[in-house]
mmCIF file of N, CA and C in Angstrom:
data_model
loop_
_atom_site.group_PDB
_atom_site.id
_atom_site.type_symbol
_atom_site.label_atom_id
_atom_site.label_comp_id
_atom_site.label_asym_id
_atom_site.label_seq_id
_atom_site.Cartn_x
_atom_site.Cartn_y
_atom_site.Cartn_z
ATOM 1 N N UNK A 1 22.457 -5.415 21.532
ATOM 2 C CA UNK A 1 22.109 -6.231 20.386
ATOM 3 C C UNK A 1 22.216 -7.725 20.716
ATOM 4 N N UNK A 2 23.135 -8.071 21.264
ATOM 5 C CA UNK A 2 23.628 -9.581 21.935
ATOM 6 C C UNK A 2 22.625 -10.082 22.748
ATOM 7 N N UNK A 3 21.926 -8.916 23.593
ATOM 8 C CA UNK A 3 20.833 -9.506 24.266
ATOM 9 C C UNK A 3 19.365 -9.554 24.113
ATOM 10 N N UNK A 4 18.875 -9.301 22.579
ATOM 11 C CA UNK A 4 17.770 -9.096 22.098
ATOM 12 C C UNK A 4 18.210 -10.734 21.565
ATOM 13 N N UNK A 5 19.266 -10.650 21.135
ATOM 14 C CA UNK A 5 19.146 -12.287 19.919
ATOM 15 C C UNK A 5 19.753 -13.665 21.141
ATOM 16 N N UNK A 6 20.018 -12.991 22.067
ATOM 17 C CA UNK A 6 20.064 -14.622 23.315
ATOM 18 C C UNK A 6 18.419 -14.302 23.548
ATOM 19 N N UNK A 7 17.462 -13.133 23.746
ATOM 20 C CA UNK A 7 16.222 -13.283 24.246
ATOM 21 C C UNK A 7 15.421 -14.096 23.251
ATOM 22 N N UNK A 8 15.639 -13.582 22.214
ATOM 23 C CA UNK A 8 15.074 -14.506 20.684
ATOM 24 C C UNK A 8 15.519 -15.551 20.559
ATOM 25 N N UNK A 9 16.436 -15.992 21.067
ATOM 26 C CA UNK A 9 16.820 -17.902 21.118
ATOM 27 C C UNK A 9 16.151 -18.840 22.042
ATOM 28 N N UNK A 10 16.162 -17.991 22.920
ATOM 29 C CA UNK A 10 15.686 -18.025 24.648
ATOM 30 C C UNK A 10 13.972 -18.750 24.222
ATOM 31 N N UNK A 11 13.178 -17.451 23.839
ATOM 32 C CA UNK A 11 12.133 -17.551 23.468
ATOM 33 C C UNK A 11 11.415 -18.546 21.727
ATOM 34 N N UNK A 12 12.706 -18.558 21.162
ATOM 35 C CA UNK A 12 12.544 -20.091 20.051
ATOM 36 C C UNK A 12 12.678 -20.983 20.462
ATOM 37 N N UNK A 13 13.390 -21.191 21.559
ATOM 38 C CA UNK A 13 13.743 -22.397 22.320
ATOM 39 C C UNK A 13 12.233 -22.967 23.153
ATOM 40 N N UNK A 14 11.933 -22.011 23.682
ATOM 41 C CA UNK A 14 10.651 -22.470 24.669
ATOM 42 C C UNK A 14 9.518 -22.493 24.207
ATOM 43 N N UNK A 15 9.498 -22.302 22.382
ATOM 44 C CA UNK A 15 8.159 -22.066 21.685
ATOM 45 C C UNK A 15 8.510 -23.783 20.986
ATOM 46 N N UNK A 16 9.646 -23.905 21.020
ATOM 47 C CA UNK A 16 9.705 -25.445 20.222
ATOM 48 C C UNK A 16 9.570 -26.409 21.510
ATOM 49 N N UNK A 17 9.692 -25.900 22.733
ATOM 50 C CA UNK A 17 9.581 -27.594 23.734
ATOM 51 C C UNK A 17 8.553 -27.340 23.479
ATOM 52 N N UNK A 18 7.703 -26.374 23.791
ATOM 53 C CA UNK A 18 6.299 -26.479 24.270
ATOM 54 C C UNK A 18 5.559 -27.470 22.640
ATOM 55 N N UNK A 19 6.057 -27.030 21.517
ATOM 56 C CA UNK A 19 5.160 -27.511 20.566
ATOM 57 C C UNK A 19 6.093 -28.831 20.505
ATOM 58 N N UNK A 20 6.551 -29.593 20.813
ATOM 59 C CA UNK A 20 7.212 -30.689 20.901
ATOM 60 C C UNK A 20 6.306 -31.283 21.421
ATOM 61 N N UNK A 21 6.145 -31.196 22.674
ATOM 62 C CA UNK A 21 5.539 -31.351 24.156
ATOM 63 C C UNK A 21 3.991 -31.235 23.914
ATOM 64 N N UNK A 22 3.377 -30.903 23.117
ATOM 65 C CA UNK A 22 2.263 -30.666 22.633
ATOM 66 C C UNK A 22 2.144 -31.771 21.732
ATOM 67 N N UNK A 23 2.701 -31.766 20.967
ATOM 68 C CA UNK A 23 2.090 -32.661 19.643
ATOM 69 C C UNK A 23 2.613 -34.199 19.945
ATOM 70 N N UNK A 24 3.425 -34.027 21.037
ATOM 71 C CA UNK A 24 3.770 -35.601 21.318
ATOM 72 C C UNK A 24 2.295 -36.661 22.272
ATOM 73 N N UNK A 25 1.582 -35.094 22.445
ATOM 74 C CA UNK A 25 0.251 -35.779 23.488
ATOM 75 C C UNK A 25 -0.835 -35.809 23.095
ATOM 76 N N UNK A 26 -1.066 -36.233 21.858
ATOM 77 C CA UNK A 26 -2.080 -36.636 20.819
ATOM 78 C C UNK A 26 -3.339 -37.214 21.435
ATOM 79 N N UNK A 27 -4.051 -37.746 20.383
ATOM 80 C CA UNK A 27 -4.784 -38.752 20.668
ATOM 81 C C UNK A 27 -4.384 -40.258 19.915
ATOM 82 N N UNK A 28 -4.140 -40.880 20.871
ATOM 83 C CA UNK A 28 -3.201 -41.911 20.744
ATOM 84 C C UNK A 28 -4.317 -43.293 20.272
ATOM 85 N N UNK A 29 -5.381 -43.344 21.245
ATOM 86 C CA UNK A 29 -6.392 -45.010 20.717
ATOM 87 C C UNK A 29 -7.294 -44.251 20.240
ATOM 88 N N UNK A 30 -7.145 -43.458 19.226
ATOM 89 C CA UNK A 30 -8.123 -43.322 17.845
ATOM 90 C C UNK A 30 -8.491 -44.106 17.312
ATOM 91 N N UNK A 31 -9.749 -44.793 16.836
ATOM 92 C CA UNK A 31 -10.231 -45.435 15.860
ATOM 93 C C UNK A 31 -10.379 -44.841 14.409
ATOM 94 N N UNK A 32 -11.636 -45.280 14.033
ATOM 95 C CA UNK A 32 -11.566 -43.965 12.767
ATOM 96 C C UNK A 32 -12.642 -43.039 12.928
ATOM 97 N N UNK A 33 -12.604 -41.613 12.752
ATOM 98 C CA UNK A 33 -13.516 -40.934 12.847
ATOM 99 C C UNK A 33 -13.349 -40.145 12.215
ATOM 100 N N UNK A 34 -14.057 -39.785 11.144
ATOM 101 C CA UNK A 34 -14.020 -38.823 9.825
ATOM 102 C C UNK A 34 -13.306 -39.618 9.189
ATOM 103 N N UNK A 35 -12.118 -38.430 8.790
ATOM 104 C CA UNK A 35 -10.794 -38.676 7.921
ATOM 105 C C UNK A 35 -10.059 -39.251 8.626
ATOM 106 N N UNK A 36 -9.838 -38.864 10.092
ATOM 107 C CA UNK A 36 -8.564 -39.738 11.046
ATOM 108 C C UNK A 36 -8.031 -41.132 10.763
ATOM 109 N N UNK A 37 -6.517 -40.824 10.767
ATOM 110 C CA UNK A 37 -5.931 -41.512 10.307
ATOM 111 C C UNK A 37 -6.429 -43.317 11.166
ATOM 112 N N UNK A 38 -6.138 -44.614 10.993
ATOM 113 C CA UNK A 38 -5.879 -45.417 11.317
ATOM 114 C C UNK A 38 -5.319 -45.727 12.946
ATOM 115 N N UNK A 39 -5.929 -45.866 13.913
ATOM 116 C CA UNK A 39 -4.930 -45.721 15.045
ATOM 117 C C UNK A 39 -5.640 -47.073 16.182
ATOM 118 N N UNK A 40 -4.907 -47.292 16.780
ATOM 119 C CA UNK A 40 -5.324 -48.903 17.989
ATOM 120 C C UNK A 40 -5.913 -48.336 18.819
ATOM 121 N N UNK A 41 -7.294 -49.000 18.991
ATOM 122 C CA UNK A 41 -8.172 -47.906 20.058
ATOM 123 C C UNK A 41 -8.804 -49.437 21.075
ATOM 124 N N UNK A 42 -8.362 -49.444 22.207
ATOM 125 C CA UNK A 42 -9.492 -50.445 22.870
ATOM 126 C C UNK A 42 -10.980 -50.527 22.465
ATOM 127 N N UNK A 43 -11.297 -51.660 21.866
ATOM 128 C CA UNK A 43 -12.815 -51.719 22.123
ATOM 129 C C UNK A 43 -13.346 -52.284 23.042
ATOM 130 N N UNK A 44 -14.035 -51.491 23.409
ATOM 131 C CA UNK A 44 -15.092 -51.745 24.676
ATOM 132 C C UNK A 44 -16.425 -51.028 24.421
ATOM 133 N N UNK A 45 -17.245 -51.711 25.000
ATOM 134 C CA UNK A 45 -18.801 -51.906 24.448
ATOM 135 C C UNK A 45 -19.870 -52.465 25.428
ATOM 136 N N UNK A 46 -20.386 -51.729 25.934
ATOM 137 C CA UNK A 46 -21.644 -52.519 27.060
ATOM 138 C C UNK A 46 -22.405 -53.537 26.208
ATOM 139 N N UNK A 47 -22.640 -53.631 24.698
ATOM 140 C CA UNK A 47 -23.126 -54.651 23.592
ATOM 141 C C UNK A 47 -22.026 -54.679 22.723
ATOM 142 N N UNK A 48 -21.807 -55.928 21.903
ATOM 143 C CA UNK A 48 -21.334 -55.981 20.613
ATOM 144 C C UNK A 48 -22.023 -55.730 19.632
ATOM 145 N N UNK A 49 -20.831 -54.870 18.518
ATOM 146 C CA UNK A 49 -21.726 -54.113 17.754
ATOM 147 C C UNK A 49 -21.612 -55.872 16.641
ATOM 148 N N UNK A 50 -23.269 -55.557 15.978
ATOM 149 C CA UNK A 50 -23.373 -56.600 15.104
ATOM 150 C C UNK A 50 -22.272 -56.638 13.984
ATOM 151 N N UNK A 51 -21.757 -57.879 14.052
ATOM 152 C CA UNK A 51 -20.693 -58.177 13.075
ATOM 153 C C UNK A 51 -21.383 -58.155 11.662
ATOM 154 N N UNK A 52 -22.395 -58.771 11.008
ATOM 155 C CA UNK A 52 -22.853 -59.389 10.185
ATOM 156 C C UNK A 52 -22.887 -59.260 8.772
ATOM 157 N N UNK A 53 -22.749 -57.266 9.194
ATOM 158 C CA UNK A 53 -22.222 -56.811 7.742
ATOM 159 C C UNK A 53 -20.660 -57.646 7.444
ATOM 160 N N UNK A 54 -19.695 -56.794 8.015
ATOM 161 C CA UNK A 54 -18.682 -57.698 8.035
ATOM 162 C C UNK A 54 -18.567 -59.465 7.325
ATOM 163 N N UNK A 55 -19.148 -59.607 8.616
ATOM 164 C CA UNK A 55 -19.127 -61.142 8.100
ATOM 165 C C UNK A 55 -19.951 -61.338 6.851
ATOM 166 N N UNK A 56 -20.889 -61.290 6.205
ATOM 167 C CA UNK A 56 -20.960 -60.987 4.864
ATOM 168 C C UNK A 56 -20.299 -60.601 3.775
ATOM 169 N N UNK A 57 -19.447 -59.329 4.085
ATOM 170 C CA UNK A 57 -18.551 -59.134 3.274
ATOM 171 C C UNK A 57 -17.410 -60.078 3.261
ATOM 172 N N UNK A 58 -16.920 -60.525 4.447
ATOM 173 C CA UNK A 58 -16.067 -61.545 3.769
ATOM 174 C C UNK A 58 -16.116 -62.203 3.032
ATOM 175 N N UNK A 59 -17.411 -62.819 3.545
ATOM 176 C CA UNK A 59 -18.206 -64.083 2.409
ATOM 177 C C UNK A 59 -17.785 -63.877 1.043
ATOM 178 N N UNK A 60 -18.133 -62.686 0.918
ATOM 179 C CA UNK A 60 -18.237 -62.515 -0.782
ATOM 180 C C UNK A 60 -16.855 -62.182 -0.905
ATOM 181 N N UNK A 61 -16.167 -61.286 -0.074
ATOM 182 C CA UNK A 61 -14.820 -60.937 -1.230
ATOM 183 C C UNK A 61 -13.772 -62.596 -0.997
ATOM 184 N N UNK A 62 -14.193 -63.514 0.113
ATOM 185 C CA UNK A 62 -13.043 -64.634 -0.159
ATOM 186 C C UNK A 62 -13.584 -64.821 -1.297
ATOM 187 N N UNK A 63 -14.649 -65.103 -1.752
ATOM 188 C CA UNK A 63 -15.325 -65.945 -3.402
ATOM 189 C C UNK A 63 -14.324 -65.381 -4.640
ATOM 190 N N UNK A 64 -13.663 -64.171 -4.189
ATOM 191 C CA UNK A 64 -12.931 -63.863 -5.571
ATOM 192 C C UNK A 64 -11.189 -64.817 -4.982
ATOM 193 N N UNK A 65 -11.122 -65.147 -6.185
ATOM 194 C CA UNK A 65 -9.965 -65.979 -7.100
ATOM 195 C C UNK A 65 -8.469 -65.226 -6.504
ATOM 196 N N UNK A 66 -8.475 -64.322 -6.710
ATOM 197 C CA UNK A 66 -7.278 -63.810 -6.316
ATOM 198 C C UNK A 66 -7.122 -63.656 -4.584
ATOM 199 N N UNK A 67 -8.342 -63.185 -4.357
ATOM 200 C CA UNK A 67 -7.805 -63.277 -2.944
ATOM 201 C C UNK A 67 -7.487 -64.114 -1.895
ATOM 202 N N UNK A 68 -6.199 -64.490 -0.871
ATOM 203 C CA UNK A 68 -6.233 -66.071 -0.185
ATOM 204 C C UNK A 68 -7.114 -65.675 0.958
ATOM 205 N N UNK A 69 -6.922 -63.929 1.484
ATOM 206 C CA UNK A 69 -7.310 -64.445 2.921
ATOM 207 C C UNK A 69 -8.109 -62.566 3.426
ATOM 208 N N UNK A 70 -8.890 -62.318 4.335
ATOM 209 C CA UNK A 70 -9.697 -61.576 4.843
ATOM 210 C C UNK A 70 -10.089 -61.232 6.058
ATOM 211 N N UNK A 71 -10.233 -60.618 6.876
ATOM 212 C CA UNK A 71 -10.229 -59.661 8.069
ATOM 213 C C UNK A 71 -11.514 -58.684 7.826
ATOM 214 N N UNK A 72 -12.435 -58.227 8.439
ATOM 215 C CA UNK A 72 -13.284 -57.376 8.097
ATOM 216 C C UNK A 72 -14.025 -56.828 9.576
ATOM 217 N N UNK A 73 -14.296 -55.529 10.022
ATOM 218 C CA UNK A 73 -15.130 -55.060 10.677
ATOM 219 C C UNK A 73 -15.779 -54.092 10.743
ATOM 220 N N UNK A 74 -16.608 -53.745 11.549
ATOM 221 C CA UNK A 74 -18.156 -52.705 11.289
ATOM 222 C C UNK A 74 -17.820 -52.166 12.260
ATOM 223 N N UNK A 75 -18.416 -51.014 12.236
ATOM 224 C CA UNK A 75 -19.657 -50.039 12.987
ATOM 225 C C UNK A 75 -20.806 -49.872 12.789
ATOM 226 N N UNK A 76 -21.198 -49.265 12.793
ATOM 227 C CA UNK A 76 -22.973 -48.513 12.854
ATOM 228 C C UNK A 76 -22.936 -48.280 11.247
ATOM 229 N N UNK A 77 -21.811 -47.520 10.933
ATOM 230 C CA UNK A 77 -21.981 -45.949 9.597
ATOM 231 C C UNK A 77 -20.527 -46.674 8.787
ATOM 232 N N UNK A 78 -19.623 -47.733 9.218
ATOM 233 C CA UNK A 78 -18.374 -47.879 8.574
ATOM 234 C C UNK A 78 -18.382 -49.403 8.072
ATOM 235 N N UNK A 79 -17.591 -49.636 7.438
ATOM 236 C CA UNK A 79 -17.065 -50.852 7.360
ATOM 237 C C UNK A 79 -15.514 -50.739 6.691
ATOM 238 N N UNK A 80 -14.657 -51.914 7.517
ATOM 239 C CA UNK A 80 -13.645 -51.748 7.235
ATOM 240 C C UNK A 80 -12.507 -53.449 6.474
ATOM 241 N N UNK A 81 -12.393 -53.676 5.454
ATOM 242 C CA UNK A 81 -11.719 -54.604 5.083
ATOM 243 C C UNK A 81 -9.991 -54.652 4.747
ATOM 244 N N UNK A 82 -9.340 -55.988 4.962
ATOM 245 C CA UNK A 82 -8.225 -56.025 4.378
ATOM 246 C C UNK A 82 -7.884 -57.303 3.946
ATOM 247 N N UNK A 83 -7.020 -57.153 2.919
ATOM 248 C CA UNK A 83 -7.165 -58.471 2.197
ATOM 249 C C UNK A 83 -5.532 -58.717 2.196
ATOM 250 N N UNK A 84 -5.447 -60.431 1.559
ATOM 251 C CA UNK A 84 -4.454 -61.066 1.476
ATOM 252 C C UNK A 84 -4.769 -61.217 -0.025
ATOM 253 N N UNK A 85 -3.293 -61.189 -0.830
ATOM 254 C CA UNK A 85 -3.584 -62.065 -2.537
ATOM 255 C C UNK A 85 -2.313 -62.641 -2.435
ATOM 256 N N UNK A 86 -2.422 -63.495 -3.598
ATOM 257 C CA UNK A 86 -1.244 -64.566 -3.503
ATOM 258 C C UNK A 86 -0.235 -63.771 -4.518
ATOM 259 N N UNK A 87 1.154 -63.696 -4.166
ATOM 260 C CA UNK A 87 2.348 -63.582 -4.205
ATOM 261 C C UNK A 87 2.436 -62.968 -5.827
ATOM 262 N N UNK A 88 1.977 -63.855 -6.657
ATOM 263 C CA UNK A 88 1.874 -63.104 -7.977
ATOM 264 C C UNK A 88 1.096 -62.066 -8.511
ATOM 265 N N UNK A 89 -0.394 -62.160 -7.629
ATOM 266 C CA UNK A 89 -1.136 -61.272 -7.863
ATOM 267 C C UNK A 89 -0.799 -59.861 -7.388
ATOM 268 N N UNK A 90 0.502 -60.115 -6.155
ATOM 269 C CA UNK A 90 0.594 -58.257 -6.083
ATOM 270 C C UNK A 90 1.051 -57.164 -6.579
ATOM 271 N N UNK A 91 1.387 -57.972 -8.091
ATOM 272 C CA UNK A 91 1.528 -56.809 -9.287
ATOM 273 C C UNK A 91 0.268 -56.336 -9.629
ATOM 274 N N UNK A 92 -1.032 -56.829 -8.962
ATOM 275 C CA UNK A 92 -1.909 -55.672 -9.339
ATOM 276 C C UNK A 92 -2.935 -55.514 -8.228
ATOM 277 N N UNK A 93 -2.228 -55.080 -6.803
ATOM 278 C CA UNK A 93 -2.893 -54.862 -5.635
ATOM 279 C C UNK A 93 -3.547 -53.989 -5.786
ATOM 280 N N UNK A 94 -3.471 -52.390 -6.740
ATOM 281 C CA UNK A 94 -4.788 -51.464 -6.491
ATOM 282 C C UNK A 94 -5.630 -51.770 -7.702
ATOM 283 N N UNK A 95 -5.555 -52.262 -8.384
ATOM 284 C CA UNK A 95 -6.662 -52.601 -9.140
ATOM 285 C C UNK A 95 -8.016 -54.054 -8.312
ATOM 286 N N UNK A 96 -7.167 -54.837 -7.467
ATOM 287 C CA UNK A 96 -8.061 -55.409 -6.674
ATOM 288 C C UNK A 96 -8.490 -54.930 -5.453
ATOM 289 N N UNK A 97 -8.099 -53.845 -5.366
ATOM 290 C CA UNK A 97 -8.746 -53.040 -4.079
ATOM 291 C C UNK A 97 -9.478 -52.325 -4.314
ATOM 292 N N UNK A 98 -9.538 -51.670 -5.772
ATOM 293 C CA UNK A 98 -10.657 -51.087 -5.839
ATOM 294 C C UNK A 98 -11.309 -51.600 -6.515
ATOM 295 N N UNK A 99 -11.120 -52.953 -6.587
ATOM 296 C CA UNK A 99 -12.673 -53.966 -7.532
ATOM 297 C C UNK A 99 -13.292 -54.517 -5.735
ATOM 298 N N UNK A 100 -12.476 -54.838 -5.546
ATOM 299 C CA UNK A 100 -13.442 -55.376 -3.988
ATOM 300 C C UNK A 100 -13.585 -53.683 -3.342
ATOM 301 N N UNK A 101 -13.215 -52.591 -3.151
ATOM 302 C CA UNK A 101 -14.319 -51.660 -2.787
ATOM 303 C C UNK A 101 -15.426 -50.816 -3.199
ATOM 304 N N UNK A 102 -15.004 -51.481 -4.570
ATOM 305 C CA UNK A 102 -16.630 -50.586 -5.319
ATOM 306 C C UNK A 102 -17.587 -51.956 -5.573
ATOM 307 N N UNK A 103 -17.085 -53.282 -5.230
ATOM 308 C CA UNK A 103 -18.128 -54.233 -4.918
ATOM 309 C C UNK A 103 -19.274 -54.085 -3.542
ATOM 310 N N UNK A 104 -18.297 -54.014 -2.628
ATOM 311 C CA UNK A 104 -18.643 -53.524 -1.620
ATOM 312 C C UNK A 104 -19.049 -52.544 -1.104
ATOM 313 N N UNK A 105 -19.221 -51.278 -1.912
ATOM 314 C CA UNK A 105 -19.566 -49.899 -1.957
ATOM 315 C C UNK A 105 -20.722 -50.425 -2.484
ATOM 316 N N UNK A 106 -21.389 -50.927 -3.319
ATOM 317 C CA UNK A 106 -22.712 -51.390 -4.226
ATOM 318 C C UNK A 106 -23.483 -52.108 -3.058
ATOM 319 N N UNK A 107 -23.022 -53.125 -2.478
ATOM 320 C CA UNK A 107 -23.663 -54.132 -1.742
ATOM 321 C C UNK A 107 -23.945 -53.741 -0.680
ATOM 322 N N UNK A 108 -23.144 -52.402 0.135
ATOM 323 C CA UNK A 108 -23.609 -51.754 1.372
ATOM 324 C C UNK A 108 -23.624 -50.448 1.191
ATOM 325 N N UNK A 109 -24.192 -49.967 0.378
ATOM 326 C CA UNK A 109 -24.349 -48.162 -0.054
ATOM 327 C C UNK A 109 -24.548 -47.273 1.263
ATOM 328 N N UNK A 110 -25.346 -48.056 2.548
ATOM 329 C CA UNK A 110 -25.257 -46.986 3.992
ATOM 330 C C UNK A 110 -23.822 -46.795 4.526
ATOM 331 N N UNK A 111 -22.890 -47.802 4.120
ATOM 332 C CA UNK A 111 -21.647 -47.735 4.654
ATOM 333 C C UNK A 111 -20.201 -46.814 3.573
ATOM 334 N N UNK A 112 -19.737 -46.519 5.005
ATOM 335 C CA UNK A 112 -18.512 -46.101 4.060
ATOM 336 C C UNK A 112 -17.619 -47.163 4.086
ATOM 337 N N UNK A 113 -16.762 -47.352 3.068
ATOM 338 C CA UNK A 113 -15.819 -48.822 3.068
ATOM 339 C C UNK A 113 -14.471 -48.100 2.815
ATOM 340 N N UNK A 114 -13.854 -48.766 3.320
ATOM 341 C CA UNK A 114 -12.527 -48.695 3.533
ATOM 342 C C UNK A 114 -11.804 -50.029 2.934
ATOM 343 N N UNK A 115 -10.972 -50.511 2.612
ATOM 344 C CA UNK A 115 -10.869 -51.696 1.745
ATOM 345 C C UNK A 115 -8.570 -51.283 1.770
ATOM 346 N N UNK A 116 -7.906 -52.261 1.855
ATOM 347 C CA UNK A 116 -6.865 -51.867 2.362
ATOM 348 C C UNK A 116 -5.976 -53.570 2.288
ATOM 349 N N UNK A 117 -4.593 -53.451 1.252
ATOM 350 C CA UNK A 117 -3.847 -54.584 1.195
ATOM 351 C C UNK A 117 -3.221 -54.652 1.951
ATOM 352 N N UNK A 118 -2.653 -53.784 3.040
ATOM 353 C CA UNK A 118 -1.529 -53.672 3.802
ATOM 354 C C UNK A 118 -1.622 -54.370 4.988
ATOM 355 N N UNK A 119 -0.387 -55.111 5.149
ATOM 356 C CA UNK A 119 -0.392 -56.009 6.245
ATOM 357 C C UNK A 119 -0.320 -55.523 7.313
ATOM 358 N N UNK A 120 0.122 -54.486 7.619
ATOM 359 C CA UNK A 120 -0.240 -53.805 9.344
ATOM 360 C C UNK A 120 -1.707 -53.915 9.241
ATOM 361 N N UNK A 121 -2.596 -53.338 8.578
ATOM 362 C CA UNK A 121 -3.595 -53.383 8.351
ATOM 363 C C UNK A 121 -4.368 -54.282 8.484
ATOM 364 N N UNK A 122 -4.107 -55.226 8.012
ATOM 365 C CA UNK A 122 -4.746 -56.740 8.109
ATOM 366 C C UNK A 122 -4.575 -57.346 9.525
ATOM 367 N N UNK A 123 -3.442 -57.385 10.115
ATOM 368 C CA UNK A 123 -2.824 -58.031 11.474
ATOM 369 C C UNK A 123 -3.607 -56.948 12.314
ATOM 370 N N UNK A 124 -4.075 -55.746 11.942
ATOM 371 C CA UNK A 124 -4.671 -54.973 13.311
ATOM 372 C C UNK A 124 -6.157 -55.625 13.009
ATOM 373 N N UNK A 125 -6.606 -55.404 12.265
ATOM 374 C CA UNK A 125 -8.208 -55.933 11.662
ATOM 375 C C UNK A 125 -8.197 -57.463 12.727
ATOM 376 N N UNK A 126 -7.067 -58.157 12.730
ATOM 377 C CA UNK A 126 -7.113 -59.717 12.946
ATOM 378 C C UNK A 126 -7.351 -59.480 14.650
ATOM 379 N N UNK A 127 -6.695 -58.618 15.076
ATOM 380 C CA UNK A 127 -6.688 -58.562 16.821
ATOM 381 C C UNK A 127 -7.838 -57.799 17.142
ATOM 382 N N UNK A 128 -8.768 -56.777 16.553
ATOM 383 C CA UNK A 128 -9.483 -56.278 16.716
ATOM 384 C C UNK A 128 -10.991 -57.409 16.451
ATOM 385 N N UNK A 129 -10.665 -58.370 15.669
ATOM 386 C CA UNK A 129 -11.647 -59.372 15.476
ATOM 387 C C UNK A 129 -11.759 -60.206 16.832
ATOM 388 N N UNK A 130 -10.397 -60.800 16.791
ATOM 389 C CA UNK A 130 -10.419 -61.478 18.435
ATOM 390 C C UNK A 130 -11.153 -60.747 19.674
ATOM 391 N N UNK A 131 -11.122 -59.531 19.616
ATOM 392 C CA UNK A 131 -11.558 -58.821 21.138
ATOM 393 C C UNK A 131 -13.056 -58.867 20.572
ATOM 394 N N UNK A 132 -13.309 -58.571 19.553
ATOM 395 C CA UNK A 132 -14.886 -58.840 19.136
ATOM 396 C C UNK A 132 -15.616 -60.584 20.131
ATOM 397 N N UNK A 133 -14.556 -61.323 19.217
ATOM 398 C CA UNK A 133 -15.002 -62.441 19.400
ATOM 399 C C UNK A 133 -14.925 -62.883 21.136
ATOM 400 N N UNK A 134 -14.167 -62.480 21.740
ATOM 401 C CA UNK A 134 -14.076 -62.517 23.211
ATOM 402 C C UNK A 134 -15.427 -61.988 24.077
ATOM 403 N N UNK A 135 -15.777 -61.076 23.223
ATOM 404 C CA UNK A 135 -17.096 -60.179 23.880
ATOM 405 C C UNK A 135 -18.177 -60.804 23.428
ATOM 406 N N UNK A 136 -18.406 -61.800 23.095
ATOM 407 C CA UNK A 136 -19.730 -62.534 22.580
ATOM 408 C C UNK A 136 -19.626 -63.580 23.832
#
């Protein structure tokens, strides 16, 4: 009996490194694809993809009042924003996130938008702009 339940420890033991050991080796520079979560992916590009949507959308969402500050980038099929509001306004951060993404849902209907207050968010948008801008 003693040695059926050390074999059954034996064998829980080597079913948890392995799935340890497994799920620790992800895919790590994910961008976004589908649903996938948010993740730091080198961009690299034999062309730069046209900013312009982007840069458009900034245009318009700095024009709103509440917001101080903006980050924005594309793909082909995506677009992705994050915003800054001033200090008082972030008692009502999802109500301005989803007024600037169903603005922006109207104004680029081929795109999916993503629209996002969070400052990791914003600071990755900001370094991912720079490597844009390096590649021009």
């Amino acid at each position: 009996m003693k040695d059926k339940i050390t074999t059954l420890k034996n064998l829980l033991f080597i079913i948890m490194v392995i799935g340890f050991a497994s799920g620790c080796n992800g895919n790590q520079n994910e961008f976004i694809q589908g649903n996938s979560t948010f993740g730091i992916s080198q961009v690299h590009t034999s062309k730069p993809i046209d900013q312009s949507v982007a840069n458009h959308a900034k245009e318009k969402i700095i024009a709103k009042e509440d917001i101080t500050d903006v980050k924005a980038v594309n793909t082909d099929k995506e677009l992705m924003a994050a915003i800054k509001v001033e200090n008082f306004d972030r008692f009502r951060l999802k109500s301005i996130e989803k007024s600037v993404k169903s603005d922006l849902e109207k104004k680029y209907p081929d795109y999916k938008v993503f629209v996002s207050t969070d400052k990791k968010i914003f600071w990755e948008l900001e370094k991912v702009e720079q490597r844009l801008k390096k590649m021009i």
